[in-house]
mmCIF file of C-alpha atoms in Angstrom:
data_model
loop_
_atom_site.group_PDB
_atom_site.id
_atom_site.type_symbol
_atom_site.label_atom_id
_atom_site.label_comp_id
_atom_site.label_asym_id
_atom_site.label_seq_id
_atom_site.Cartn_x
_atom_site.Cartn_y
_atom_site.Cartn_z
ATOM 1 C CA MET A 193 5.691 -23.344 -12.113
ATOM 2 C CA HIS A 194 5.661 -26.941 -10.849
ATOM 3 C CA LYS A 195 2.330 -27.634 -12.533
ATOM 4 C CA ARG A 196 3.705 -26.236 -15.794
ATOM 5 C CA MET A 197 6.706 -28.599 -15.581
ATOM 6 C CA MET A 198 4.299 -31.501 -15.111
ATOM 7 C CA GLY A 199 2.403 -30.336 -18.186
ATOM 8 C CA ILE A 200 5.559 -29.992 -20.277
ATOM 9 C CA LEU A 201 6.911 -33.429 -19.442
ATOM 10 C CA SER A 202 3.490 -35.053 -19.694
ATOM 11 C CA ALA A 203 2.996 -33.540 -23.144
ATOM 12 C CA ALA A 204 6.430 -34.744 -24.265
ATOM 13 C CA VAL A 205 5.809 -38.250 -22.953
ATOM 14 C CA MET A 206 2.360 -38.384 -24.506
ATOM 15 C CA ILE A 207 3.462 -37.325 -27.974
ATOM 16 C CA ALA A 208 6.597 -39.477 -27.755
ATOM 17 C CA GLY A 209 4.317 -42.425 -27.138
ATOM 18 C CA MET A 210 2.490 -41.607 -30.365
ATOM 19 C CA ALA A 211 5.761 -42.072 -32.253
ATOM 20 C CA THR A 212 6.627 -45.505 -30.860
ATOM 21 C CA SER A 213 5.180 -48.888 -31.642
ATOM 22 C CA ALA A 214 2.705 -50.661 -29.417
ATOM 23 C CA LEU A 215 5.477 -53.150 -28.533
ATOM 24 C CA ALA A 216 7.842 -50.432 -27.348
ATOM 25 C CA ALA A 217 8.675 -49.934 -23.682
ATOM 26 C CA ASP A 218 6.796 -47.325 -21.681
ATOM 27 C CA LYS A 219 9.980 -45.380 -20.966
ATOM 28 C CA TYR A 220 11.029 -42.604 -23.348
ATOM 29 C CA THR A 221 14.130 -40.547 -23.954
ATOM 30 C CA ILE A 222 13.463 -36.807 -23.953
ATOM 31 C CA GLY A 223 15.955 -34.265 -25.246
ATOM 32 C CA TYR A 224 15.755 -31.034 -23.249
ATOM 33 C CA ASP A 225 17.404 -27.945 -24.708
ATOM 34 C CA ASN A 226 18.053 -25.362 -22.005
ATOM 35 C CA TYR A 227 18.010 -22.251 -24.174
ATOM 36 C CA PHE A 228 19.573 -19.781 -21.688
ATOM 37 C CA MET A 229 20.719 -19.504 -18.062
ATOM 38 C CA GLY A 230 21.150 -15.742 -17.807
ATOM 39 C CA ASN A 231 18.439 -14.808 -15.296
ATOM 40 C CA SER A 232 16.507 -16.196 -12.322
ATOM 41 C CA TRP A 233 13.495 -17.143 -14.482
ATOM 42 C CA SER A 234 15.498 -19.418 -16.769
ATOM 43 C CA VAL A 235 17.481 -20.885 -13.853
ATOM 44 C CA GLN A 236 14.259 -21.712 -12.019
ATOM 45 C CA LEU A 237 12.750 -23.163 -15.195
ATOM 46 C CA ALA A 238 15.714 -25.539 -15.622
ATOM 47 C CA ALA A 239 15.762 -26.510 -11.939
ATOM 48 C CA GLU A 240 12.068 -27.308 -11.811
ATOM 49 C CA PHE A 241 12.270 -29.252 -15.051
ATOM 50 C CA LYS A 242 15.053 -31.408 -13.619
ATOM 51 C CA ALA A 243 13.073 -31.943 -10.422
ATOM 52 C CA GLU A 244 10.036 -33.070 -12.376
ATOM 53 C CA ALA A 245 12.172 -35.302 -14.615
ATOM 54 C CA GLU A 246 13.564 -36.994 -11.507
ATOM 55 C CA ARG A 247 10.043 -37.499 -10.207
ATOM 56 C CA MET A 248 9.131 -39.190 -13.490
ATOM 57 C CA ALA A 249 12.377 -41.169 -13.755
ATOM 58 C CA ASP A 250 10.443 -44.414 -14.154
ATOM 59 C CA ARG A 251 8.952 -43.035 -17.386
ATOM 60 C CA VAL A 252 11.629 -40.793 -18.888
ATOM 61 C CA ASP A 253 15.356 -40.504 -19.408
ATOM 62 C CA VAL A 254 16.469 -36.957 -20.226
ATOM 63 C CA VAL A 255 19.388 -35.862 -22.387
ATOM 64 C CA TYR A 256 20.265 -32.268 -21.433
ATOM 65 C CA VAL A 257 21.912 -29.721 -23.732
ATOM 66 C CA GLU A 258 22.486 -25.994 -23.163
ATOM 67 C CA SER A 259 22.377 -23.361 -25.909
ATOM 68 C CA GLU A 260 23.512 -20.218 -24.011
ATOM 69 C CA GLY A 261 21.089 -18.001 -25.923
ATOM 70 C CA LYS A 262 22.940 -18.700 -29.176
ATOM 71 C CA THR A 263 20.942 -19.805 -32.210
ATOM 72 C CA GLU A 264 23.894 -21.517 -33.888
ATOM 73 C CA LYS A 265 24.617 -23.566 -30.775
ATOM 74 C CA GLN A 266 20.945 -24.399 -30.400
ATOM 75 C CA ILE A 267 20.801 -25.757 -33.945
ATOM 76 C CA SER A 268 23.916 -27.848 -33.249
ATOM 77 C CA ASN A 269 22.402 -29.149 -30.021
ATOM 78 C CA ILE A 270 19.185 -30.177 -31.757
ATOM 79 C CA GLU A 271 21.249 -31.917 -34.450
ATOM 80 C CA ASP A 272 23.030 -33.820 -31.666
ATOM 81 C CA LEU A 273 19.720 -34.862 -30.098
ATOM 82 C CA ILE A 274 18.524 -36.097 -33.489
ATOM 83 C CA THR A 275 21.693 -38.173 -33.838
ATOM 84 C CA LYS A 276 21.105 -39.644 -30.365
ATOM 85 C CA GLY A 277 17.653 -40.787 -31.519
ATOM 86 C CA VAL A 278 15.587 -39.254 -28.713
ATOM 87 C CA ASP A 279 11.831 -39.791 -28.767
ATOM 88 C CA ALA A 280 10.949 -36.132 -28.220
ATOM 89 C CA ILE A 281 12.695 -32.760 -28.026
ATOM 90 C CA ILE A 282 11.702 -29.864 -25.776
ATOM 91 C CA THR A 283 13.205 -26.550 -26.839
ATOM 92 C CA THR A 284 12.739 -22.793 -26.486
ATOM 93 C CA PRO A 285 13.593 -21.507 -29.990
ATOM 94 C CA ASN A 286 16.028 -18.601 -29.932
ATOM 95 C CA SER A 287 14.989 -17.727 -33.495
ATOM 96 C CA PRO A 288 11.511 -18.065 -35.020
ATOM 97 C CA THR A 289 12.988 -18.716 -38.471
ATOM 98 C CA ALA A 290 16.519 -20.145 -38.198
ATOM 99 C CA MET A 291 15.292 -23.083 -36.115
ATOM 100 C CA ILE A 292 12.717 -24.258 -38.653
ATOM 101 C CA PRO A 293 14.976 -26.508 -40.804
ATOM 102 C CA VAL A 294 16.455 -28.450 -37.875
ATOM 103 C CA LEU A 295 13.076 -28.892 -36.186
ATOM 104 C CA LYS A 296 11.636 -30.066 -39.489
ATOM 105 C CA LYS A 297 14.533 -32.531 -39.698
ATOM 106 C CA ALA A 298 13.756 -33.813 -36.198
ATOM 107 C CA ARG A 299 10.132 -34.472 -37.089
ATOM 108 C CA ALA A 300 11.150 -36.160 -40.336
ATOM 109 C CA ALA A 301 13.203 -38.534 -38.171
ATOM 110 C CA GLY A 302 10.080 -39.397 -36.185
ATOM 111 C CA ILE A 303 11.012 -37.226 -33.200
ATOM 112 C CA LYS A 304 8.221 -35.240 -31.614
ATOM 113 C CA VAL A 305 8.918 -31.536 -31.004
ATOM 114 C CA VAL A 306 7.573 -29.553 -28.045
ATOM 115 C CA LEU A 307 8.149 -25.790 -28.058
ATOM 116 C CA LEU A 308 8.392 -24.105 -24.660
ATOM 117 C CA ALA A 309 7.758 -20.381 -24.059
ATOM 118 C CA SER A 310 8.612 -19.237 -27.598
ATOM 119 C CA THR A 311 7.528 -20.298 -31.061
ATOM 120 C CA ILE A 312 8.592 -20.452 -34.712
ATOM 121 C CA LYS A 313 7.073 -19.057 -37.901
ATOM 122 C CA SER A 314 5.896 -22.422 -39.175
ATOM 123 C CA GLN A 315 3.873 -25.414 -38.020
ATOM 124 C CA ASP A 316 6.912 -27.705 -37.756
ATOM 125 C CA TYR A 317 6.253 -28.747 -34.159
ATOM 126 C CA ASP A 318 3.847 -31.048 -32.323
ATOM 127 C CA ALA A 319 2.998 -29.036 -29.213
ATOM 128 C CA LEU A 320 3.425 -25.459 -27.982
ATOM 129 C CA LEU A 321 3.336 -24.436 -24.318
ATOM 130 C CA THR A 322 3.412 -20.670 -23.897
ATOM 131 C CA VAL A 323 1.384 -17.587 -23.001
ATOM 132 C CA ASP A 324 -0.001 -14.656 -24.979
ATOM 133 C CA ASP A 325 3.158 -12.542 -25.123
ATOM 134 C CA VAL A 326 1.502 -9.726 -27.087
ATOM 135 C CA ALA A 327 -1.051 -9.396 -24.271
ATOM 136 C CA ILE A 328 1.737 -9.300 -21.663
ATOM 137 C CA GLY A 329 3.465 -6.504 -23.550
ATOM 138 C CA THR A 330 0.176 -4.646 -23.864
ATOM 139 C CA ALA A 331 -0.524 -4.931 -20.134
ATOM 140 C CA GLY A 332 2.925 -3.678 -19.134
ATOM 141 C CA ALA A 333 2.785 -0.732 -21.521
ATOM 142 C CA THR A 334 -0.722 0.195 -20.409
ATOM 143 C CA TRP A 335 0.459 0.295 -16.797
ATOM 144 C CA LEU A 336 3.452 2.497 -17.708
ATOM 145 C CA VAL A 337 1.311 4.908 -19.736
ATOM 146 C CA ASP A 338 -1.091 5.212 -16.793
ATOM 147 C CA GLN A 339 1.784 5.855 -14.385
ATOM 148 C CA LEU A 340 3.112 8.608 -16.678
ATOM 149 C CA GLY A 341 -0.291 10.166 -17.131
ATOM 150 C CA GLY A 342 -0.151 9.501 -20.857
ATOM 151 C CA LYS A 343 2.876 11.700 -21.444
ATOM 152 C CA GLY A 344 6.586 10.959 -21.293
ATOM 153 C CA LYS A 345 9.808 9.913 -22.982
ATOM 154 C CA ILE A 346 10.711 6.294 -22.410
ATOM 155 C CA ILE A 347 13.396 3.726 -23.124
ATOM 156 C CA ALA A 348 12.606 0.073 -23.827
ATOM 157 C CA LEU A 349 14.764 -2.832 -22.671
ATOM 158 C CA ASN A 350 14.030 -6.033 -24.592
ATOM 159 C CA GLY A 351 15.203 -9.637 -24.281
ATOM 160 C CA ILE A 352 17.134 -11.905 -26.635
ATOM 161 C CA ALA A 353 17.311 -10.421 -30.125
ATOM 162 C CA GLY A 354 15.032 -12.266 -32.525
ATOM 163 C CA ILE A 355 13.295 -14.582 -30.053
ATOM 164 C CA SER A 356 9.512 -14.555 -30.524
ATOM 165 C CA VAL A 357 8.835 -13.793 -26.847
ATOM 166 C CA SER A 358 10.767 -10.526 -26.898
ATOM 167 C CA ASP A 359 9.452 -9.460 -30.307
ATOM 168 C CA ASP A 360 5.818 -10.210 -29.443
ATOM 169 C CA ARG A 361 5.986 -8.419 -26.095
ATOM 170 C CA PHE A 362 7.580 -5.345 -27.630
ATOM 171 C CA ASN A 363 4.998 -5.347 -30.441
ATOM 172 C CA GLY A 364 2.206 -5.471 -27.864
ATOM 173 C CA ALA A 365 3.793 -2.617 -25.918
ATOM 174 C CA LYS A 366 4.540 -0.519 -28.970
ATOM 175 C CA ALA A 367 0.913 -0.708 -30.109
ATOM 176 C CA VAL A 368 -0.069 0.924 -26.810
ATOM 177 C CA PHE A 369 2.654 3.563 -27.040
ATOM 178 C CA ASP A 370 1.716 4.340 -30.655
ATOM 179 C CA ALA A 371 -1.893 4.840 -29.573
ATOM 180 C CA ASN A 372 -0.767 7.437 -27.023
ATOM 181 C CA PRO A 373 0.838 10.373 -28.878
ATOM 182 C CA GLY A 374 2.124 11.819 -25.629
ATOM 183 C CA ILE A 375 4.514 8.875 -25.300
ATOM 184 C CA GLN A 376 7.818 8.927 -27.174
ATOM 185 C CA ILE A 377 10.161 5.914 -27.369
ATOM 186 C CA LEU A 378 13.663 7.386 -27.213
ATOM 187 C CA SER A 379 15.474 4.100 -27.674
ATOM 188 C CA ALA A 380 14.927 0.336 -27.636
ATOM 189 C CA VAL A 381 17.753 -2.160 -27.108
ATOM 190 C CA ASP A 382 18.152 -5.908 -26.605
ATOM 191 C CA ALA A 383 19.796 -7.033 -23.368
ATOM 192 C CA SER A 384 19.163 -10.804 -23.545
ATOM 193 C CA TRP A 385 17.278 -10.786 -20.198
ATOM 194 C CA ASP A 386 20.733 -10.761 -18.649
ATOM 195 C CA TYR A 387 21.106 -8.698 -15.472
ATOM 196 C CA ALA A 388 24.613 -7.416 -16.236
ATOM 197 C CA GLN A 389 23.696 -6.514 -19.827
ATOM 198 C CA GLY A 390 20.490 -4.884 -18.645
ATOM 199 C CA LYS A 391 22.244 -2.769 -16.030
ATOM 200 C CA LEU A 392 24.851 -1.614 -18.527
ATOM 201 C CA ALA A 393 22.245 -0.896 -21.209
ATOM 202 C CA VAL A 394 20.080 1.182 -18.865
ATOM 203 C CA SER A 395 23.115 3.138 -17.620
ATOM 204 C CA ASN A 396 24.126 3.932 -21.190
ATOM 205 C CA LEU A 397 20.581 4.787 -22.260
ATOM 206 C CA LEU A 398 20.017 7.104 -19.293
ATOM 207 C CA ALA A 399 23.329 8.833 -19.938
ATOM 208 C CA ALA A 400 22.427 9.339 -23.587
ATOM 209 C CA ASN A 401 18.812 10.256 -22.824
ATOM 210 C CA PRO A 402 18.722 12.199 -19.533
ATOM 211 C CA GLU A 403 15.211 13.390 -20.371
ATOM 212 C CA SER A 404 13.823 9.843 -19.955
ATOM 213 C CA THR A 405 10.815 9.593 -17.651
ATOM 214 C CA GLY A 406 10.101 5.846 -17.895
ATOM 215 C CA CYS A 407 11.614 2.467 -18.746
ATOM 216 C CA GLY A 408 9.748 -0.455 -20.230
ATOM 217 C CA ARG A 409 11.483 -3.769 -19.537
ATOM 218 C CA ARG A 410 10.242 -6.928 -21.237
ATOM 219 C CA ALA A 411 10.546 -9.584 -18.526
ATOM 220 C CA ALA A 412 11.851 -13.067 -19.289
ATOM 221 C CA PRO A 413 9.258 -15.502 -20.695
#
């Protein structure tokens, strides 16, 4: 992940430089929105980002905000970063639609926007660093179908409701399940990639669906 952190910060610094005048200093202020801290993936992401920011302290100052997986708080945090006049914002959108107006506002203010790990349903950003989440969902579902021999009743455990990562991965998985008539999805729920929520959701789903033979869990981005 260290190389990815270098790429994220380098991209933010590069596009921030595009927004400043030739007479401006070479040091930029980056707003980093930590979208969620509910699992080891997101904790590691934040820790490695901070480590890389410290390594590049001669080039960047970072303003950190935390959105706790809440779209409303994320919008408020981005508004705050706009008010602070940062050069660039790095964020993982918790909603592919609700975030559009505030990100558009940031760009209108001359702030460059870098999306990390999830996207929005518009082109109101300057850079996107992510993976093919549909392909990841497809790969996981294909493995599960193979393990079940093409026949079984399954439950699906998704991530944060509405975030593009979770939706895209489930869509990729569902396409595989739909193509295998021997597979039946008994239930699909969102558990925010949170361990406690996931454990509770699986316990409830298994109690309600004792005939389940498989569980598809969409891992954190």
